[in-house]
Coordinates of C-alpha atoms in Angstrom, one line a residue:
M8 CA -10.4 30.8 -19.8
S9 CA -13.2 28.2 -18.8
T10 CA -16.7 29.3 -17.4
S11 CA -20.0 28.2 -17.3
I12 CA -22.3 31.9 -17.7
E13 CA -22.5 31.2 -21.7
K14 CA -21.8 34.9 -24.0
T15 CA -24.7 34.8 -26.0
T16 CA -25.7 37.6 -28.5
L17 CA -27.5 40.6 -27.6
E18 CA -31.3 38.7 -29.1
E19 CA -30.1 35.6 -27.0
H20 CA -29.9 37.6 -24.4
A21 CA -32.7 40.2 -24.0
A22 CA -35.8 37.3 -24.5
R23 CA -34.1 36.0 -21.3
P24 CA -37.4 36.9 -19.0
E25 CA -34.5 38.0 -16.5
C26 CA -33.9 40.8 -18.8
H27 CA -36.6 42.5 -20.7
V28 CA -33.9 44.9 -21.6
A29 CA -30.7 45.3 -24.8
V30 CA -27.9 44.3 -23.6
D31 CA -24.1 44.3 -25.6
P32 CA -22.3 40.4 -24.5
D33 CA -18.9 42.5 -25.9
Q34 CA -19.9 44.5 -22.1
D35 CA -20.2 41.8 -19.8
D36 CA -24.1 41.8 -21.3
R37 CA -24.7 45.7 -19.9
A38 CA -27.7 46.9 -20.8
T39 CA -27.6 49.9 -23.4
E40 CA -31.0 51.3 -23.0
M41 CA -32.8 52.5 -20.0
P42 CA -37.0 52.5 -19.5
L43 CA -37.9 54.2 -16.4
Q44 CA -41.0 52.8 -16.1
S45 CA -39.8 49.6 -15.6
F46 CA -39.2 47.0 -12.6
A47 CA -38.0 44.4 -14.3
R48 CA -34.8 42.0 -13.6
C49 CA -31.4 42.6 -13.5
H50 CA -30.8 45.5 -14.9
M51 CA -33.7 48.1 -14.2
R52 CA -34.5 45.8 -10.4
A53 CA -30.4 47.3 -9.7
F54 CA -31.2 51.1 -11.0
H55 CA -34.3 51.1 -9.0
C56 CA -32.7 49.2 -5.9
A57 CA -29.4 51.8 -6.1
W58 CA -30.9 54.7 -6.5
F59 CA -33.3 54.5 -3.7
G60 CA -30.2 52.1 -1.3
L61 CA -28.6 56.1 -2.0
F62 CA -31.7 58.1 -0.2
I63 CA -32.5 56.4 2.1
S64 CA -28.8 56.4 3.3
V65 CA -28.3 59.7 2.5
V66 CA -32.3 60.7 4.8
V67 CA -30.1 58.3 7.8
W68 CA -27.2 60.3 7.5
R69 CA -28.3 63.6 7.2
G70 CA -31.3 63.9 9.1
F71 CA -29.4 62.2 12.0
F72 CA -26.8 64.9 11.6
Q73 CA -29.8 67.4 11.9
V74 CA -31.4 65.6 15.3
L75 CA -27.5 65.7 16.7
G76 CA -27.1 69.8 15.1
N77 CA -30.6 70.4 17.5
T78 CA -29.5 68.6 20.1
A79 CA -25.7 69.3 20.5
S80 CA -26.3 73.0 22.7
Q81 CA -29.0 70.8 25.1
N82 CA -25.9 68.3 25.6
G83 CA -23.2 70.4 26.5
I84 CA -21.8 70.5 22.6
S85 CA -20.0 74.2 22.5
E86 CA -20.4 75.7 18.6
S87 CA -16.9 75.2 17.7
Q88 CA -17.2 70.9 19.2
E89 CA -20.5 70.7 17.0
F90 CA -18.2 72.1 13.7
Y91 CA -15.2 70.4 14.9
S92 CA -17.3 66.7 14.6
F93 CA -18.5 67.9 11.3
I94 CA -14.9 67.8 9.7
V95 CA -14.0 64.9 11.8
A96 CA -17.1 62.9 9.9
L97 CA -15.8 63.8 6.6
I98 CA -12.8 63.0 6.6
V99 CA -14.1 59.1 8.0
R100 CA -16.5 59.3 4.9
A101 CA -13.5 60.5 2.3
L102 CA -11.8 57.2 4.1
A103 CA -14.5 55.5 3.5
A104 CA -15.4 55.6 0.4
F105 CA -11.9 55.3 -0.9
L106 CA -11.9 51.5 1.1
L107 CA -15.4 51.4 -0.2
G108 CA -14.1 51.7 -3.9
P109 CA -11.1 48.5 -4.6
L110 CA -13.9 46.9 -2.4
C111 CA -16.4 46.8 -4.6
D112 CA -14.3 45.0 -7.7
I113 CA -13.8 42.2 -4.5
Y114 CA -17.1 41.8 -3.2
G115 CA -19.5 43.5 -4.9
A116 CA -21.5 47.2 -4.2
R117 CA -24.4 45.6 -3.8
R118 CA -23.7 43.5 -0.3
L119 CA -21.7 46.1 0.9
M120 CA -24.4 48.9 0.2
V121 CA -26.6 46.7 2.4
V122 CA -23.1 46.1 4.8
V123 CA -23.3 50.4 5.3
L124 CA -26.7 51.0 5.6
L125 CA -27.6 48.1 8.6
S126 CA -25.2 49.1 10.2
S127 CA -25.1 53.2 10.4
V128 CA -28.7 52.7 11.1
S129 CA -27.7 51.0 14.1
V130 CA -25.0 53.7 15.2
A131 CA -27.6 55.7 14.6
L132 CA -30.3 53.6 16.4
I133 CA -28.1 53.1 19.3
G134 CA -27.5 56.8 19.9
A135 CA -30.3 57.9 20.0
T136 CA -31.3 54.8 22.4
L137 CA -27.9 54.5 24.3
K138 CA -27.5 58.9 24.2
V139 CA -24.2 58.0 24.0
T140 CA -24.0 61.6 22.0
N141 CA -24.0 63.6 26.0
N142 CA -20.4 64.2 25.7
V143 CA -18.5 65.0 23.3
V144 CA -16.4 61.9 22.8
G145 CA -19.6 59.8 22.0
F146 CA -21.1 62.3 19.9
Y147 CA -17.7 62.8 17.6
I148 CA -17.9 59.3 17.2
V149 CA -21.6 58.4 16.6
Q150 CA -21.8 61.7 14.1
S151 CA -18.5 60.1 12.3
L152 CA -20.1 56.7 11.6
V153 CA -23.2 57.3 10.9
G154 CA -20.8 60.0 8.4
I155 CA -19.8 56.3 6.3
S156 CA -23.9 56.2 5.1
G157 CA -23.2 59.0 3.0
A158 CA -20.7 56.8 1.4
T159 CA -23.3 54.7 -0.6
T160 CA -22.8 57.3 -3.4
V161 CA -19.7 54.6 -4.1
M162 CA -22.1 51.9 -4.0
S163 CA -24.5 53.3 -6.1
Q164 CA -22.2 54.5 -8.8
F165 CA -20.1 51.4 -8.9
W166 CA -24.2 49.2 -8.8
T167 CA -25.1 51.0 -11.9
S168 CA -22.2 51.5 -13.7
N169 CA -21.8 47.1 -13.7
M170 CA -25.3 47.4 -15.0
F171 CA -25.4 49.9 -18.0
A172 CA -23.0 50.3 -20.8
K173 CA -20.9 52.9 -20.9
E174 CA -22.1 54.6 -23.7
I175 CA -25.2 55.3 -21.3
A176 CA -22.8 55.1 -18.9
G177 CA -23.7 59.6 -17.3
T178 CA -27.5 59.2 -18.4
T179 CA -27.9 56.1 -16.2
N180 CA -25.1 57.1 -13.4
S181 CA -27.0 60.6 -13.6
F182 CA -30.3 59.7 -12.9
V183 CA -29.5 57.2 -9.9
A184 CA -27.7 60.6 -7.7
G185 CA -29.5 62.8 -8.9
F186 CA -33.2 60.4 -6.9
G187 CA -30.5 59.4 -4.3
R188 CA -29.4 63.1 -3.3
L189 CA -33.7 64.5 -2.8
G190 CA -32.7 62.0 0.0
D191 CA -31.0 66.1 1.2
Q192 CA -34.3 67.6 1.3
A193 CA -36.3 64.8 2.9
A194 CA -34.3 64.6 5.5
T195 CA -35.2 68.1 6.2
Y196 CA -38.5 65.8 8.0
A197 CA -36.6 62.9 9.3
A198 CA -35.5 65.9 12.5
S199 CA -37.7 65.0 14.1
L200 CA -36.9 61.7 17.0
P201 CA -39.9 59.7 15.9
V202 CA -39.8 60.3 11.9
G203 CA -36.2 59.6 12.3
L204 CA -37.4 55.9 14.0
S205 CA -39.7 55.7 11.3
V206 CA -36.9 56.1 9.0
A207 CA -34.4 53.5 10.8
V208 CA -36.6 51.0 10.4
V209 CA -37.9 51.8 6.4
A210 CA -33.9 51.6 5.4
C211 CA -33.5 48.2 7.6
S212 CA -35.8 46.5 5.9
W213 CA -34.7 47.7 2.5
G214 CA -30.8 46.9 3.6
A215 CA -32.6 43.5 4.8
L216 CA -34.6 43.1 1.1
L217 CA -31.8 44.8 -1.2
T218 CA -30.2 41.1 -1.1
K219 CA -33.0 38.9 -2.1
I220 CA -34.8 41.2 -4.8
S221 CA -31.8 42.7 -6.9
D222 CA -28.9 41.1 -8.8
E223 CA -25.4 42.1 -8.7
S224 CA -24.0 42.6 -11.7
P225 CA -26.6 40.9 -14.9
R226 CA -23.6 37.2 -14.9
G227 CA -24.2 36.5 -11.3
E228 CA -22.1 37.5 -7.9
L229 CA -18.9 38.9 -8.5
S230 CA -17.0 36.4 -6.6
E231 CA -18.9 34.3 -7.5
R232 CA -18.2 35.4 -10.6
S233 CA -14.3 35.3 -9.9
K234 CA -14.7 32.0 -8.4
I235 CA -15.2 30.4 -12.2
G236 CA -13.2 32.6 -13.9
D237 CA -15.3 34.9 -15.4
A238 CA -14.2 38.5 -13.2
A239 CA -11.0 39.1 -12.6
K240 CA -9.7 37.6 -9.2
V241 CA -7.8 40.8 -7.2
S242 CA -7.1 41.5 -3.5
T243 CA -8.6 44.4 -1.4
R244 CA -4.8 45.7 -1.2
E245 CA -3.7 45.3 -5.3
R246 CA -6.9 47.3 -6.5
F247 CA -6.5 50.4 -3.8
L248 CA -2.7 50.3 -4.2
S249 CA -4.0 50.7 -8.5
E250 CA -7.0 52.9 -7.7
I251 CA -4.7 55.0 -5.9
Q252 CA -1.4 55.4 -8.4
N253 CA -4.4 56.1 -11.0
T254 CA -3.7 60.2 -12.5
N255 CA -7.5 60.5 -14.2
M256 CA -8.7 59.1 -10.9
W257 CA -6.5 62.2 -9.2
I258 CA -7.8 64.2 -11.4
L259 CA -11.9 63.2 -11.3
F260 CA -11.6 63.7 -7.1
V261 CA -10.4 67.6 -8.1
Q262 CA -13.3 67.8 -10.7
Y263 CA -15.5 66.1 -8.1
A264 CA -14.4 68.5 -5.2
C265 CA -15.0 71.4 -7.5
C266 CA -18.4 70.5 -7.6
A267 CA -19.0 69.6 -4.6
G268 CA -17.3 72.6 -2.8
A269 CA -19.4 75.3 -4.3
K270 CA -22.2 73.8 -4.0
H271 CA -21.7 74.2 -0.4
V272 CA -20.8 78.4 -1.0
H273 CA -24.6 78.9 -1.4
Y274 CA -25.4 79.4 2.0
Y275 CA -22.8 81.5 2.8
Y276 CA -22.8 84.1 -0.2
L277 CA -26.7 84.6 0.8
Q278 CA -25.6 85.1 4.3
L279 CA -23.8 87.8 3.5
G280 CA -24.8 91.4 4.8
L281 CA -28.1 90.5 5.4
G282 CA -30.4 90.2 7.9
E283 CA -31.9 87.2 9.7
E284 CA -35.4 88.0 8.3
E285 CA -34.2 88.3 4.8
Y286 CA -31.5 85.4 4.9
G287 CA -33.9 83.3 6.1
K288 CA -36.7 84.3 3.8
L289 CA -33.7 83.9 0.6
V290 CA -32.3 80.7 1.7
S291 CA -36.2 79.2 1.6
A292 CA -36.9 80.7 -2.3
F293 CA -32.7 79.3 -3.4
S294 CA -33.4 75.8 -1.2
F295 CA -36.5 75.0 -3.2
N296 CA -35.1 76.5 -6.6
D297 CA -32.1 74.9 -5.5
M298 CA -34.3 71.8 -5.1
L299 CA -35.8 72.0 -9.2
V300 CA -33.0 72.5 -10.4
R301 CA -31.1 69.1 -8.9
I302 CA -34.3 66.9 -10.0
I303 CA -33.6 67.7 -13.9
V304 CA -30.1 69.3 -14.3
I305 CA -28.1 66.4 -12.7
Q306 CA -29.8 64.3 -15.0
L307 CA -29.6 67.0 -18.7
G308 CA -25.6 66.9 -16.9
G309 CA -25.1 63.3 -17.6
Y310 CA -27.8 63.1 -20.6
I311 CA -25.6 66.1 -22.4
S312 CA -22.3 64.2 -21.9
D313 CA -23.5 60.9 -23.6
N314 CA -24.9 63.4 -26.2
C315 CA -21.1 64.8 -26.4
S316 CA -20.0 61.2 -26.4
S317 CA -22.0 59.8 -29.8
N318 CA -20.7 62.7 -31.2
F319 CA -17.4 63.8 -29.9
G320 CA -16.2 60.4 -28.4
M321 CA -14.3 61.7 -24.7
R322 CA -13.4 64.6 -25.8
G323 CA -16.6 65.6 -26.3
R324 CA -17.4 64.3 -22.6
L325 CA -14.3 66.8 -21.1
I326 CA -15.5 69.4 -23.2
W327 CA -19.1 69.7 -21.7
Q328 CA -17.9 69.2 -18.0
S329 CA -15.2 71.8 -18.7
I330 CA -18.2 74.9 -19.3
C331 CA -20.6 73.3 -17.2
L332 CA -17.3 73.7 -14.3
G333 CA -16.0 77.2 -16.1
T334 CA -19.7 78.5 -15.8
A335 CA -19.9 78.0 -12.5
G336 CA -16.8 79.2 -11.2
F337 CA -17.6 82.5 -13.6
F338 CA -20.8 82.5 -11.1
V339 CA -19.2 81.9 -8.1
I340 CA -16.4 85.3 -8.8
I341 CA -19.7 86.9 -9.9
A342 CA -22.6 85.6 -6.8
A343 CA -19.0 87.4 -4.7
H344 CA -19.6 90.9 -5.6
S345 CA -23.5 90.4 -5.8
Q346 CA -24.7 93.4 -3.5
D347 CA -28.8 93.8 -4.2
P348 CA -30.4 90.2 -2.5
F349 CA -32.3 89.6 -5.8
Y350 CA -29.1 89.6 -7.7
L351 CA -27.2 87.5 -5.1
L352 CA -30.3 84.6 -5.7
V353 CA -30.2 84.8 -9.1
N354 CA -26.3 84.3 -9.6
V355 CA -25.9 81.6 -6.7
S356 CA -28.6 79.7 -8.7
L357 CA -27.6 80.2 -12.4
M358 CA -24.2 78.3 -10.3
S359 CA -26.0 75.6 -9.0
V360 CA -27.0 75.0 -11.9
F361 CA -23.9 74.1 -13.7
I362 CA -22.4 72.8 -10.5
W363 CA -25.1 69.7 -10.6
A364 CA -24.5 69.9 -14.9
A365 CA -21.0 69.8 -14.1
M366 CA -21.7 67.2 -11.6
G367 CA -24.1 65.1 -13.4
S368 CA -20.9 64.7 -16.1
T369 CA -18.9 63.8 -13.5
Y370 CA -20.6 60.1 -13.5
G371 CA -20.3 60.3 -17.3
I372 CA -16.4 60.2 -17.8
V373 CA -16.2 58.0 -14.3
P374 CA -16.6 54.4 -15.9
Y375 CA -13.5 55.3 -18.5
A376 CA -11.1 56.0 -15.6
N377 CA -9.5 53.2 -15.9
T378 CA -9.1 53.7 -19.7

């Protein structure tokens, strides 16, 4: 197979000015370390661009959803219509994620992140400016299209997996997810139109900058690599069918769905049997606690997964995830039977710890799904 890209030794490649980290030439020059303080190209620049791209996408997505929710009643949207619009948006986002995964293999995660980021912001701005959300159809369409920006999780994970070796995949991917998902909290402050417009400007600027300041992979653009034979050529249809038939992918899908689904029962449990004032205080306490937990535990879950892998191989990663999921499930059951508000808060907080740890452990397994 002819290629103009040389497979250099670890020392030669590490000495290049654009890659200031140690790399593994047997894994397409992916980095074997993650110096967080570095912003140097190409590996660490991509790392920081990936998590911030996810962060700003989540802020746009969640923030605009809150704006829509706050103005729904004023626009004649009933509570049931608002609820079902959320379900529709969730389905659209899931379908977008299924499609964007195979497309990343062909066009690269960075380009798709730019497209999704700019298009979702454009839809949000158009919806706010033209007030197309004043009717049910417009409300559903705008909310669904903006919700696609939530699928940038796929691109951020794919991008990082292209830059870092499998041995540290759990750490790098969980750090990107942990930092990026802090956008959930930041979105609260973007729920007003003036702040939201400022965020939209930042998102558009960031999308325009991404292609100029970062790299798709250590060896360049995926589309260019496939032309010279350094990356396999595959059609979108072939890639999509391959993933659909991948049993490992569906197992991971169920495991991740358990994490994502369980985290949403927090507020349901906190609301049981509580008055509005007491419920508000408890939710505020939990939200602050959950934010701190999320910052630390997602990364810790991925880091422990990597360490389990270095000692016990893939079995170690799977055992760690099983422990996290099983313990989270245990606290789900306990929380369902908690009557005292204090113990309820303790139980859902412990549940939160293991849910986020399980999510972090998933990021360490994903790169091995095709092996």
